């Protein structure tokens, strides 16, 4: 059986599977097929082939965290196939890639303003306009929503001054309604009347490339850690500074504030100034 068909069987069997999650699994299956130079099959879920795929992903420069996500997707499909009696043995000995423990970084508010200004110069493409880019960046920043949640938002998800982060798109199935300032509401109101608020017509890779061009136009870095998810870290850092880390964690939809601190709060801007309270040592040569 093709892995794409196995994934469809998993969708039918698993009533809790969300469309966005299934889409991510499908993307991994596509990458695995590209690695094999043919459509991947369930019999390809063996240690040597999966490990080779993950190693190639790392060698291409893919972040270790992303590679581990690909690993988790294939392990889940292998486990499902084993439970269904379609594999003779489970796929177990596929080691995780080592993820460096980096301090999360964020944009300063002035830099976010430069990104917004650069969005206004983006040319229209298949109905996706400069107004879409501007509203998209502002909504990411002020809602601190996840990429897929914002991109899949419907036009009616902005109501009564709030952006409705729908439960069915959230990881923990909890609806949230962060308030939007008036200038963001105005940016959304200026968008064309379409069912989806941000009808991006191309692939994820093309989206990242176009957003990278906007960053460069704004005179900002365009590295792997500067993708649009950095706006989420930036917004959550500002919430932590203005209110508290607990408030940022609640907005992020995290069950554990440590997850927020370790992955989303810019430690360069929120930290204890230990040097102010420690005794002065060695100041006189």
C-alpha atoms as one frame of an Amber mdcrd trajectory, in Angstrom:
protein
   0.000   0.000   0.000   1.190   3.503  -0.809   1.911   5.648   2.251  -0.535
   8.216   0.911  -3.254   5.541   0.996  -2.154   4.435   4.466  -2.513   8.026
   5.609  -6.046   8.122   4.193  -6.842   4.928   6.105  -5.463   6.559   9.255
  -7.742   9.554   8.634 -10.768   7.272   8.364  -9.871   5.329  11.509  -8.853
   8.295  13.685 -11.803  10.549  14.420  -9.568  12.986  16.331  -7.200  13.655
  13.434  -7.316  17.306  12.356  -7.060  18.352   8.698  -4.029  20.556   9.440
  -2.245  17.680  11.196  -3.037  15.280   8.379  -1.676  17.856   5.967   1.611
  17.882   7.854   1.784  14.082   7.710   1.077  14.237   3.996   3.885  16.744
   3.520   6.318  14.384   5.268   5.137  11.498   3.087   5.830  13.670   0.054
   9.341  14.441   1.271   9.983  10.756   1.951   8.778   9.898  -1.572  11.097
  12.540  -3.024  13.994  10.983  -1.125  13.130   7.551  -2.540  12.577   8.969
  -6.064   9.247   7.137  -6.185   5.978   7.048  -4.258   6.694   5.789  -0.743
   5.019   2.552   0.337   4.288   1.105   3.757   7.021  -1.502   3.249   9.514
   1.396   3.121   8.909   2.080   6.828  12.105   0.329   7.887  15.011   1.623
   9.928  17.582   1.986   7.131  15.351   3.899   4.711  13.801   6.189   7.322
  17.170   6.954   8.915  18.670   7.678   5.475  15.799  10.072   4.755  16.262
  11.909   8.044  20.037  12.101   7.549  19.552  13.659   4.123  17.168  16.198
   5.613  19.830  17.197   8.137  22.499  17.353   5.431  20.243  19.702   3.422
  20.333  22.109   6.348  16.886  21.352   7.742  16.572  22.213  11.440  16.901
  19.255  13.807  13.511  20.049  15.349  11.864  19.836  11.915  13.654  16.556
  11.157  12.407  15.155  14.465   8.885  16.164  13.461   9.304  14.233  10.181
  10.555  11.289  12.236   7.516  11.422  14.510   5.170  11.437  11.520   6.721
   8.337   9.968   6.889   6.528  13.313   3.193   7.192  13.861   2.305   5.806
  10.423   4.504   2.769  11.057   2.849   2.176  14.422  -0.584   2.473  12.841
   0.372   0.044  10.060   1.688  -2.445  12.648  -1.512  -2.174  14.713  -3.514
  -2.788  11.542  -1.472  -5.931  10.849   0.083  -4.405   7.750   3.691  -4.466
   9.070   5.285  -7.537  10.615   7.282  -5.518  13.129   7.103  -2.003  14.582
   9.554   0.705  13.614  11.425   1.585  16.788  15.165   2.092  16.510  15.174
   5.404  14.666  17.095   7.861  16.800  16.156  11.497  17.279  18.378  14.250
  15.929  20.095  16.324  18.599  18.369  19.674  18.934  20.562  22.591  20.054
  19.090  24.474  23.022  19.060  27.995  21.635  17.672  31.060  23.341  14.535
  32.156  21.442  14.969  35.427  19.610  12.415  38.032  18.576  12.002  41.194
  16.560  11.960  44.520  18.321   8.704  46.511  17.812  10.533  48.931  15.500
  11.642  46.007  13.344   8.091  44.664  13.120   7.067  48.123  11.904   9.681
  47.900   9.157   8.307  44.498   8.091   4.804  45.958   7.873   6.091  48.867
   5.769   7.931  46.458   3.467   4.714  44.446   3.020   3.054  47.511   1.493
   5.535  47.346  -1.397   4.911  43.673  -2.208   3.466  43.189  -5.722   0.094
  41.494  -6.214   0.231  37.834  -7.225  -2.806  35.706  -8.114  -5.073  37.758
  -5.894  -2.710  37.834  -2.918  -2.007  41.526  -2.460   0.190  43.858  -0.458
  -2.857  44.405   1.772  -2.935  40.663   2.496   0.726  40.632   3.499   0.284
  43.664   5.770  -2.794  42.259   7.528  -1.158  38.822   7.767   1.947  40.130
   9.531  -0.118  42.257  11.914  -2.439  39.359  12.770   0.480  37.018  13.424
   2.103  39.556  15.709  -0.954  40.596  17.720  -2.628  37.184  18.049   0.609
  35.204  18.520  -1.182  32.452  16.602   0.430  29.506  14.921   1.234  29.693
  11.236  -1.379  27.197  10.088  -4.087  28.703  12.272  -3.652  32.186  10.810
  -3.237  31.065   7.205  -6.406  28.956   7.429  -8.470  31.663   9.100 -11.821
  32.528   7.577 -12.922  36.078   6.901 -15.595  35.750   9.577 -13.021  34.844
  12.220 -12.534  38.535  13.018 -15.578  39.604  15.029 -16.305  42.242  17.668
 -12.706  43.395  17.730 -11.338  39.875  18.279  -9.533  37.312  16.151 -11.156
  33.918  16.722  -8.498  31.200  16.835 -10.859  28.322  16.136 -10.668  25.269
  18.382 -10.528  22.818  15.477  -7.267  24.405  14.281  -5.629  24.598  17.703
  -3.300  21.950  19.056  -5.164  21.724  22.378  -8.631  22.214  20.868  -9.191
  25.395  22.844 -10.763  28.407  21.198  -9.098  31.739  21.903 -10.194  35.287
  21.106  -7.326  37.765  21.410  -8.280  41.401  20.947  -6.941  43.313  17.959
  -6.039  47.014  18.021  -7.978  49.306  15.704  -5.252  49.649  13.068  -5.169
  45.845  12.666  -8.964  45.711  12.389  -8.712  48.399   9.701  -6.090  46.356
   7.825  -8.366  43.288   7.875 -11.375  45.356   6.793  -9.384  46.567   3.751
  -9.010  42.992   2.425 -11.089  41.727  -0.504 -14.196  39.733   0.401 -13.066
  36.103   0.191 -13.985  33.053   2.272 -10.431  32.618   3.532  -8.899  35.714
   5.006  -5.462  34.944   3.548  -5.947  32.806   0.395  -2.285  32.026  -0.268
  -2.229  30.348  -3.719   1.159  28.610  -3.636   3.234  26.165  -1.580   4.707
  26.633   1.885   8.176  26.902   0.361   7.065  29.725  -1.918   5.435  31.476
   1.030   8.685  31.348   3.010  10.644  32.618   0.007   8.315  35.564  -0.550
   8.287  36.448   3.135  12.082  36.290   3.111  12.122  38.832   0.300   9.974
  41.125   2.437  12.461  40.814   5.308  15.330  41.706   2.999  13.408  44.708
   1.695  12.984  45.790   5.318  16.749  45.535   5.825  16.418  42.623   8.252
  18.066  39.184   8.451  16.514  36.414   6.378  17.857  33.287   8.017  16.299
  30.016   9.056  15.293  31.434  12.444  13.736  34.544  10.915  10.740  32.884
   9.259   7.250  34.117  10.000   7.098  32.093  13.235   9.472  34.699  14.674
   6.516  37.085  14.767   4.831  34.682  17.218   7.912  34.738  19.445   8.033
  38.522  19.151   4.416  38.982  20.150   4.670  36.584  23.083   7.820  38.317
  24.299   6.003  41.666  24.264   3.069  40.159  26.189   5.483  38.752  28.785
   7.154  42.158  29.137   3.849  44.061  29.375   1.985  41.580  31.590   3.652
  38.340  32.666   5.080  35.086  31.366   1.895  33.364  32.573  -0.169  35.699
  30.372   2.079  34.913  27.398   1.782  31.185  28.101  -2.020  31.422  28.213
  -2.115  33.321  24.918   0.201  30.745  23.355  -2.150  27.960  24.437   0.559
  26.159  26.396  -0.190  23.877  29.347   3.262  24.456  30.841   4.888  27.876
  31.164   8.306  26.206  30.752   7.405  25.467  27.138   6.747  29.163  26.611
   9.959  30.230  28.331  12.198  27.699  26.591  10.837  28.134  23.071   9.123
  31.501  22.676  10.298  34.161  25.136  13.349  36.132  24.034  15.777  35.552
  26.893  17.899  38.530  25.850  15.062  40.885  26.754  13.630  39.099  29.795
  16.316  38.055  32.204  17.547  38.700  35.702  20.313  41.277  35.932  22.488
  39.227  38.263  25.436  41.614  37.873  23.541  44.340  39.776  23.316  42.254
  42.982  26.502  40.169  42.941  29.554  41.480  44.804  32.164  43.282  42.722
  35.188  41.024  42.277  38.403  41.766  40.377  37.558  45.355  39.462  40.950
  46.681  40.551  43.081  44.661  38.178
